[in-house]
Short mmCIF file of C-alpha atoms (C1' of nucleotides) in Angstrom, two decimals:
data_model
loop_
_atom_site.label_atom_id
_atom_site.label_comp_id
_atom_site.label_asym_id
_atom_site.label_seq_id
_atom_site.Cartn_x
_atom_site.Cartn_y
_atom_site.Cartn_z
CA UNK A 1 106.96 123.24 100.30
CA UNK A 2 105.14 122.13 103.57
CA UNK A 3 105.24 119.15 105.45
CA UNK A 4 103.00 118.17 108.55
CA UNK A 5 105.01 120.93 110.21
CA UNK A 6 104.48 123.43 108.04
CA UNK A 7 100.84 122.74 107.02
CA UNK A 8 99.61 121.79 111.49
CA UNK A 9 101.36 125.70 111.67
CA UNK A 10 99.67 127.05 109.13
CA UNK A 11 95.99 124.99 110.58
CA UNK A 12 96.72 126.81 114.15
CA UNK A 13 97.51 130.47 112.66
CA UNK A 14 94.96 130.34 110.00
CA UNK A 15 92.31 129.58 112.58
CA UNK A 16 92.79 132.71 114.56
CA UNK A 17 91.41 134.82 111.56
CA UNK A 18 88.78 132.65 110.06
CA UNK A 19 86.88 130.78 112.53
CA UNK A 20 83.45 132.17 112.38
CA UNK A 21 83.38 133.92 109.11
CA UNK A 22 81.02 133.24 106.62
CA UNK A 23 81.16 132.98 102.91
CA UNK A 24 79.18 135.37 100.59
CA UNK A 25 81.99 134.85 97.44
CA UNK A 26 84.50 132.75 95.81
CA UNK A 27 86.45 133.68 92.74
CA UNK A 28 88.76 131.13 90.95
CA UNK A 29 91.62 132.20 89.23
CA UNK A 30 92.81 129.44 88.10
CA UNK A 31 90.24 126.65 87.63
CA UNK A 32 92.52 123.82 87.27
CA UNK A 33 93.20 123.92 91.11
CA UNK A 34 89.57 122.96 91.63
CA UNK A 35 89.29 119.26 91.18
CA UNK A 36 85.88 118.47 93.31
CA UNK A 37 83.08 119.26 92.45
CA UNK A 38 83.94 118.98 89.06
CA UNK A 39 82.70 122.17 87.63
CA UNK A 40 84.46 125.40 89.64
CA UNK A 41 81.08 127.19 89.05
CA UNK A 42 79.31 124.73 91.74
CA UNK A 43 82.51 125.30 93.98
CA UNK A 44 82.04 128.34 94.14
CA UNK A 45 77.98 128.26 94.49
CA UNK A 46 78.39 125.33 97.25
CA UNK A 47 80.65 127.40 99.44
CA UNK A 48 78.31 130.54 99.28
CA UNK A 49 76.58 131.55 102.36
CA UNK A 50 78.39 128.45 104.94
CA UNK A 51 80.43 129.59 107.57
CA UNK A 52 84.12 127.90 108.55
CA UNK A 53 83.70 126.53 112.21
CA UNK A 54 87.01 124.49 112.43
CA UNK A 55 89.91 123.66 110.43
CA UNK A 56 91.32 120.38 111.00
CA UNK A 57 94.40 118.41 108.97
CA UNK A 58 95.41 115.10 107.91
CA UNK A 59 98.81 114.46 106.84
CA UNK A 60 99.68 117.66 104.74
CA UNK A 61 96.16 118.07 103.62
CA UNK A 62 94.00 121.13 105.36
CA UNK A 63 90.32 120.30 106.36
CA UNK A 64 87.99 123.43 106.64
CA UNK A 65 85.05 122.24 108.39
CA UNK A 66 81.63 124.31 107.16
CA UNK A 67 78.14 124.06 107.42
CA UNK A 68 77.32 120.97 105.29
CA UNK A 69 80.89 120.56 103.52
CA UNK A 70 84.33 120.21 104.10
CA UNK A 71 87.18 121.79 102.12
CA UNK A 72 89.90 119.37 101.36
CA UNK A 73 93.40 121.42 100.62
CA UNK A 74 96.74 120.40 99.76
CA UNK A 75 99.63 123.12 99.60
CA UNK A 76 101.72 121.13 97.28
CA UNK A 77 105.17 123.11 97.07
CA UNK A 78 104.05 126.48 97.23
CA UNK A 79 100.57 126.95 98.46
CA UNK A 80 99.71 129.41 101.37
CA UNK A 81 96.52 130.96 102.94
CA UNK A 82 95.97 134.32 104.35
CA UNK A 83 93.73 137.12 105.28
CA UNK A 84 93.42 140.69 103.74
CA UNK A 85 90.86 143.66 104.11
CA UNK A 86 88.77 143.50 100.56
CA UNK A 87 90.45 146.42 99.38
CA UNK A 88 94.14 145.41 99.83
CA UNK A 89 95.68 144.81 96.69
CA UNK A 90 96.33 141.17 95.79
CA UNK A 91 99.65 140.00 95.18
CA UNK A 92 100.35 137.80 92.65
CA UNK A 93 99.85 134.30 91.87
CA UNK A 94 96.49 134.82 94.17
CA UNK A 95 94.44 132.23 92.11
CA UNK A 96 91.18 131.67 94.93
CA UNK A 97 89.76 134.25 96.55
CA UNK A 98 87.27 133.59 99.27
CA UNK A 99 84.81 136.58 100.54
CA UNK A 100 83.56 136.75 104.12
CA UNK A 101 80.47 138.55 105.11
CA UNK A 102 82.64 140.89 106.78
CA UNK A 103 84.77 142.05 104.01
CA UNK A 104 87.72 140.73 104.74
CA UNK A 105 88.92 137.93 102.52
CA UNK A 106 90.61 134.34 102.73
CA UNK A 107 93.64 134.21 99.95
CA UNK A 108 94.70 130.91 98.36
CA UNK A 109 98.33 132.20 96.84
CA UNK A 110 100.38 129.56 95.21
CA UNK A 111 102.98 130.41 92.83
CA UNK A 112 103.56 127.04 90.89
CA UNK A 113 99.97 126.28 90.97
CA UNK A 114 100.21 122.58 92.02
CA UNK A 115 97.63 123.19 95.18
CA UNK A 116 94.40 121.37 95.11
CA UNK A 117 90.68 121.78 96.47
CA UNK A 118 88.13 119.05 96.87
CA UNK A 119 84.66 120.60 98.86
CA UNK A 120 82.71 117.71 100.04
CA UNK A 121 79.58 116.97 101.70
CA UNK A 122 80.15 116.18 105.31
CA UNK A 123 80.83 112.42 106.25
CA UNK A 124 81.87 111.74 103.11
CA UNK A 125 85.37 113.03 102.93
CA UNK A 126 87.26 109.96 104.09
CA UNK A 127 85.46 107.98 101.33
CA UNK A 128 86.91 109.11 97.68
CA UNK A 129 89.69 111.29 96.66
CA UNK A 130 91.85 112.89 97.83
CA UNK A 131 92.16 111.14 101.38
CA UNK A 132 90.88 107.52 100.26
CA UNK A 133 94.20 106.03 100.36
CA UNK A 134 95.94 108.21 103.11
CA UNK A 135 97.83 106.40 106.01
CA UNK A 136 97.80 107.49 109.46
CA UNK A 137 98.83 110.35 110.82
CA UNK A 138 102.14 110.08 112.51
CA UNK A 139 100.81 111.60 115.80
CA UNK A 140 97.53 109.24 115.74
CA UNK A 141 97.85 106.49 118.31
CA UNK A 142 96.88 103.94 115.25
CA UNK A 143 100.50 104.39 113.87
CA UNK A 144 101.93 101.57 116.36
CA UNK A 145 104.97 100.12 115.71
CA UNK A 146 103.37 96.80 114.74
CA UNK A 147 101.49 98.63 112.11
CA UNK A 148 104.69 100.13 110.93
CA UNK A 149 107.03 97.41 111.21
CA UNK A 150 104.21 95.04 109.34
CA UNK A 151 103.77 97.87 106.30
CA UNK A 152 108.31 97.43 106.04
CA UNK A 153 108.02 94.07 106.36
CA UNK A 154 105.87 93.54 103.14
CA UNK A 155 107.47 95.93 100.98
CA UNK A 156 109.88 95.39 98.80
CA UNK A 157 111.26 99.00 98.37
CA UNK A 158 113.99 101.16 99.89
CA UNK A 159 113.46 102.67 103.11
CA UNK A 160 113.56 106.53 102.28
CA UNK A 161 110.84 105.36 99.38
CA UNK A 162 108.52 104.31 102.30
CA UNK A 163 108.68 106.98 104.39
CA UNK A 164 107.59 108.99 101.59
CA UNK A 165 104.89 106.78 100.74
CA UNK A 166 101.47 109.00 102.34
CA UNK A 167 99.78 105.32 102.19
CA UNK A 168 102.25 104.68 104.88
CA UNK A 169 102.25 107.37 106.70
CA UNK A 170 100.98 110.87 106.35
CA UNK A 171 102.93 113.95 106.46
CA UNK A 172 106.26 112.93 106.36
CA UNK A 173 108.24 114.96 103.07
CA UNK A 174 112.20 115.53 101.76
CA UNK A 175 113.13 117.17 104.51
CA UNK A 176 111.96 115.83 107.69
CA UNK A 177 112.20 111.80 105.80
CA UNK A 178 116.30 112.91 105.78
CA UNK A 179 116.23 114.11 109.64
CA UNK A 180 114.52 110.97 110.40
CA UNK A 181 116.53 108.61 109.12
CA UNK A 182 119.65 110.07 109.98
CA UNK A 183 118.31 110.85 113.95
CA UNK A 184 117.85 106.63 113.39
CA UNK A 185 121.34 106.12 111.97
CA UNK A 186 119.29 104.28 109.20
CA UNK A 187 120.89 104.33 105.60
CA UNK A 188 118.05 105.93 102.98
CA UNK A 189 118.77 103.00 100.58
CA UNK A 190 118.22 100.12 103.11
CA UNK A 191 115.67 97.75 101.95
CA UNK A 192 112.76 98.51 104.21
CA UNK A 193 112.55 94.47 104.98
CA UNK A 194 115.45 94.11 105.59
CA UNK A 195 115.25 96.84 109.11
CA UNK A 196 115.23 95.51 112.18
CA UNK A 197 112.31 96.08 114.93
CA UNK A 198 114.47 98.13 116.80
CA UNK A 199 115.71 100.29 113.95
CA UNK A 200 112.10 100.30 113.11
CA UNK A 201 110.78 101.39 116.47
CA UNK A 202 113.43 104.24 116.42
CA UNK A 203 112.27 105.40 113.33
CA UNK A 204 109.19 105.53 114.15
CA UNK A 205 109.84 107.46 117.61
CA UNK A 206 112.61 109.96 115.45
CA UNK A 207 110.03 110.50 113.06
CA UNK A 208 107.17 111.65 115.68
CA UNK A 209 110.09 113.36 117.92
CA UNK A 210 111.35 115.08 114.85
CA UNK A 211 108.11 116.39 113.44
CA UNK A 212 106.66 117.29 116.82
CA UNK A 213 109.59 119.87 117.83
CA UNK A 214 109.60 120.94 114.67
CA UNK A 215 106.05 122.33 115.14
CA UNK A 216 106.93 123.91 118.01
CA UNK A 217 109.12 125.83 116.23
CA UNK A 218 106.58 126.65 113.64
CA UNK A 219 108.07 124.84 110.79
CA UNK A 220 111.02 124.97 108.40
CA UNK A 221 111.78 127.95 106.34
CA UNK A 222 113.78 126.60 103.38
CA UNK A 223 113.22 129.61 100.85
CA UNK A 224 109.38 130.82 100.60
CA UNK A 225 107.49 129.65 103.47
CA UNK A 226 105.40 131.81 106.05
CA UNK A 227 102.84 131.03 107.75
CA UNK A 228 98.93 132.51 107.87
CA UNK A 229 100.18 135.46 109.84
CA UNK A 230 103.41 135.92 107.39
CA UNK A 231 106.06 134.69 109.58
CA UNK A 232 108.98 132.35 108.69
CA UNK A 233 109.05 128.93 110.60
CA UNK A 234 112.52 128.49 113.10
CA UNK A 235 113.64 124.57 112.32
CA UNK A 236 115.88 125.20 109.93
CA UNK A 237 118.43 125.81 112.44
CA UNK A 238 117.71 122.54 113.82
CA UNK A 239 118.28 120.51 110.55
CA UNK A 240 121.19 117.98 110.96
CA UNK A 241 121.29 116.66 106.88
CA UNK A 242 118.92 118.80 104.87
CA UNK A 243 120.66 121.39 103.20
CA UNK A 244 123.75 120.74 104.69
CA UNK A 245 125.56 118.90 102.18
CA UNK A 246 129.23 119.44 102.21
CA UNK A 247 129.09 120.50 106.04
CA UNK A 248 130.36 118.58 108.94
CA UNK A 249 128.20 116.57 110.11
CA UNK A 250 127.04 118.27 113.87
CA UNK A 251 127.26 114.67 115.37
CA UNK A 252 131.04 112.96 114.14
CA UNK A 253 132.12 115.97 111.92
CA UNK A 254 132.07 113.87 108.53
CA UNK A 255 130.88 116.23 105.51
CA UNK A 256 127.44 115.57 104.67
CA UNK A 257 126.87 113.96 101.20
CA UNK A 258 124.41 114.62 99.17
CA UNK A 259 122.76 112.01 96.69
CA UNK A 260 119.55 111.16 94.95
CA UNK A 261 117.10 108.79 96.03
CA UNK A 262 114.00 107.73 93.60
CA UNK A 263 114.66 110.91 92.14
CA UNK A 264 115.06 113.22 95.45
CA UNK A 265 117.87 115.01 96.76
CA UNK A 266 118.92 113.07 99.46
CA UNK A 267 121.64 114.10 102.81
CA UNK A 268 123.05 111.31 104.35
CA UNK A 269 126.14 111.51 107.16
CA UNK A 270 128.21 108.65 105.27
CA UNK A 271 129.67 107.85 109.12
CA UNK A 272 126.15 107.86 111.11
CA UNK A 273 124.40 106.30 108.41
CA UNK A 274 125.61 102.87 107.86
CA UNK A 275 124.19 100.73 104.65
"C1'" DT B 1 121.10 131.98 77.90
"C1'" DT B 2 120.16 127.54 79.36
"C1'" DG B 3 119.62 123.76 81.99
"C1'" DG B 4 119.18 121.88 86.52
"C1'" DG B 5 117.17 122.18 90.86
"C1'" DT B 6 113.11 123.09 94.34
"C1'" DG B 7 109.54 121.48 100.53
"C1'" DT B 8 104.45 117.22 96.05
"C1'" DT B 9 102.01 113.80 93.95
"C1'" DG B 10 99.53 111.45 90.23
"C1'" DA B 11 99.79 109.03 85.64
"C1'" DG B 12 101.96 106.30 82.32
"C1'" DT B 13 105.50 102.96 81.02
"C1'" DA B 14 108.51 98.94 81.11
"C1'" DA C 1 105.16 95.51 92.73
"C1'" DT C 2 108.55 98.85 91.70
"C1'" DA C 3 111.35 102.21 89.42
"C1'" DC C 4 111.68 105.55 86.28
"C1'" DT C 5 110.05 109.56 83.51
"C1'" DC C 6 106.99 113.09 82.84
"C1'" DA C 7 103.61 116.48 83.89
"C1'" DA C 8 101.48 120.16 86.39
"C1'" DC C 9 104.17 125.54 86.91
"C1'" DA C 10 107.21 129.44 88.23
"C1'" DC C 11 111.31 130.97 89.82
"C1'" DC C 12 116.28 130.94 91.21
"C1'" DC C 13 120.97 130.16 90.38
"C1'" DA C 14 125.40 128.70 88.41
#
DNA sequence: TTGGGTGTTGAGTA
DNA sequence: ATACTCAACACCCA
């Protein structure tokens, strides 16, 4: 499910109900989503007792800052966060339940159970999994165009396939990849070496353009997602190739085709984007 | 009923 | 190095 957009939407509403709190309980539902520290037990027994004071993100991952840890969580497709008194019910697929010292309670919901949680100590988060590898954020002034066009130039793979890559850059999934190629007028299959500077400059600028209005308008609601407060993001009126296959395009009026790429569906304006 | 598809990503294989 | 398949899992739809 979320992308940058979704997940930087998510980081701003969640931190209107959590900043502050402090942790007196955690109960795992479904271990498997725990992958550091290795046994959910010490999870659980680390969290205990430190209190959230930010939450920052990286690509699509979500950084809770605490005391002496951070919490490292990715959404995957489904995964969402939000708050409830102690006594509300809990819907389903609720698999880790955080308790505050003030009885209300931070719910980890995720209905295909792909999400992930690594809690480490402080400082050493960039080091190991999960962020070792990550590339730079496409708002981060270290995502030049020289860095970008170098990273195409020594690749060997198709364009859409490098967007993707989160070694690349991070944040960047199906849907917004599509929007930014076809804002570029770049072809998904292009080999990535193959690009010009120019068309790699405007993919770059599409791709930070793209993703920045779209969280302004709090994300893309394809089918399930909501943000911490419930509500459905507004870009999915803005999309110009996701989900429109079959549609005229909004820029020439050619239907929009859609394909598979490395195993994605893939929307691609056969008239804007040229091979 | 069944198979294919879904906003992600890691592993294994050739 | 890259591409492809599968796996994790649940649900929706034709």
């Amino acid at each position: 499910m979320p992308e940058l957009p979704e997940v930087e939407t998510i980081r701003q509403t969640l931190k209107r109900f959590v900043l502050g709190k402090t942790i007196r309980d955690v109960k795992i539902y479904w271990p498997n989503i725990i992958k550091a520290p290795g046994e959910p037990e010490a999870f659980s027994r680390q969290l205990n007792g430190q209190t959230i004071h930010d939450i920052g993100r990286k690509g699509k991952y979500l950084m809770f800052e605490l005391d002496d840890d951070i919490l490292i969580s990715h959404l995957r497709m489904e995964g969402k966060y939000s708050v409830h008194p102690q006594d509300e019910p809990a819907k389903k697929h609720t698999h880790v339940v955080f308790t505050f010292t003030d009885g209300e309670e931070l719910r980890y919901n995720d209905v295909r159970k792909f999400g992930t949680m690594h809690l480490k100590p402080k400082g050493t988060e960039l080091a190991g999994e999960p962020l070792k590898k990550l590339g730079p954020d496409p708002f981060d002034p270290s995502f030049t165009l020289e860095y970008f066009w170098s990273k195409l130039k020594k690749t060997d793979r198709v364009i859409k396939a490098v967007l993707l890559d989160q070694t690349v850059v991070a944040g960047l999934g199906n849907i917004y990849v599509d929007e930014t190629l076809f804002k570029a007028g770049v072809h998904p299959l292009k080999q990535a070496s193959r690009l010009t500077k120019k068309e790699a400059a405007r993919l770059r600028e599409k791709a930070i353009e793209t993703l920045g209005e779209a969280v302004a308008m709090g994300g893309t609601t394809i089918r399930s997602y909501v943000n911490s407060q419930g509500e459905m993001g507004m870009f999915q009126q803005e999309l110009f190739v996701y989900g429109q296959g079959n549609e005229p395009c909004k820029t020439c009026g050619t239907p929009i085709i859609k394909t598979k790429v490395g195993g994605r569906g893939t929307h691609i304006c056969p008239t804007c984007q040229k091979k």
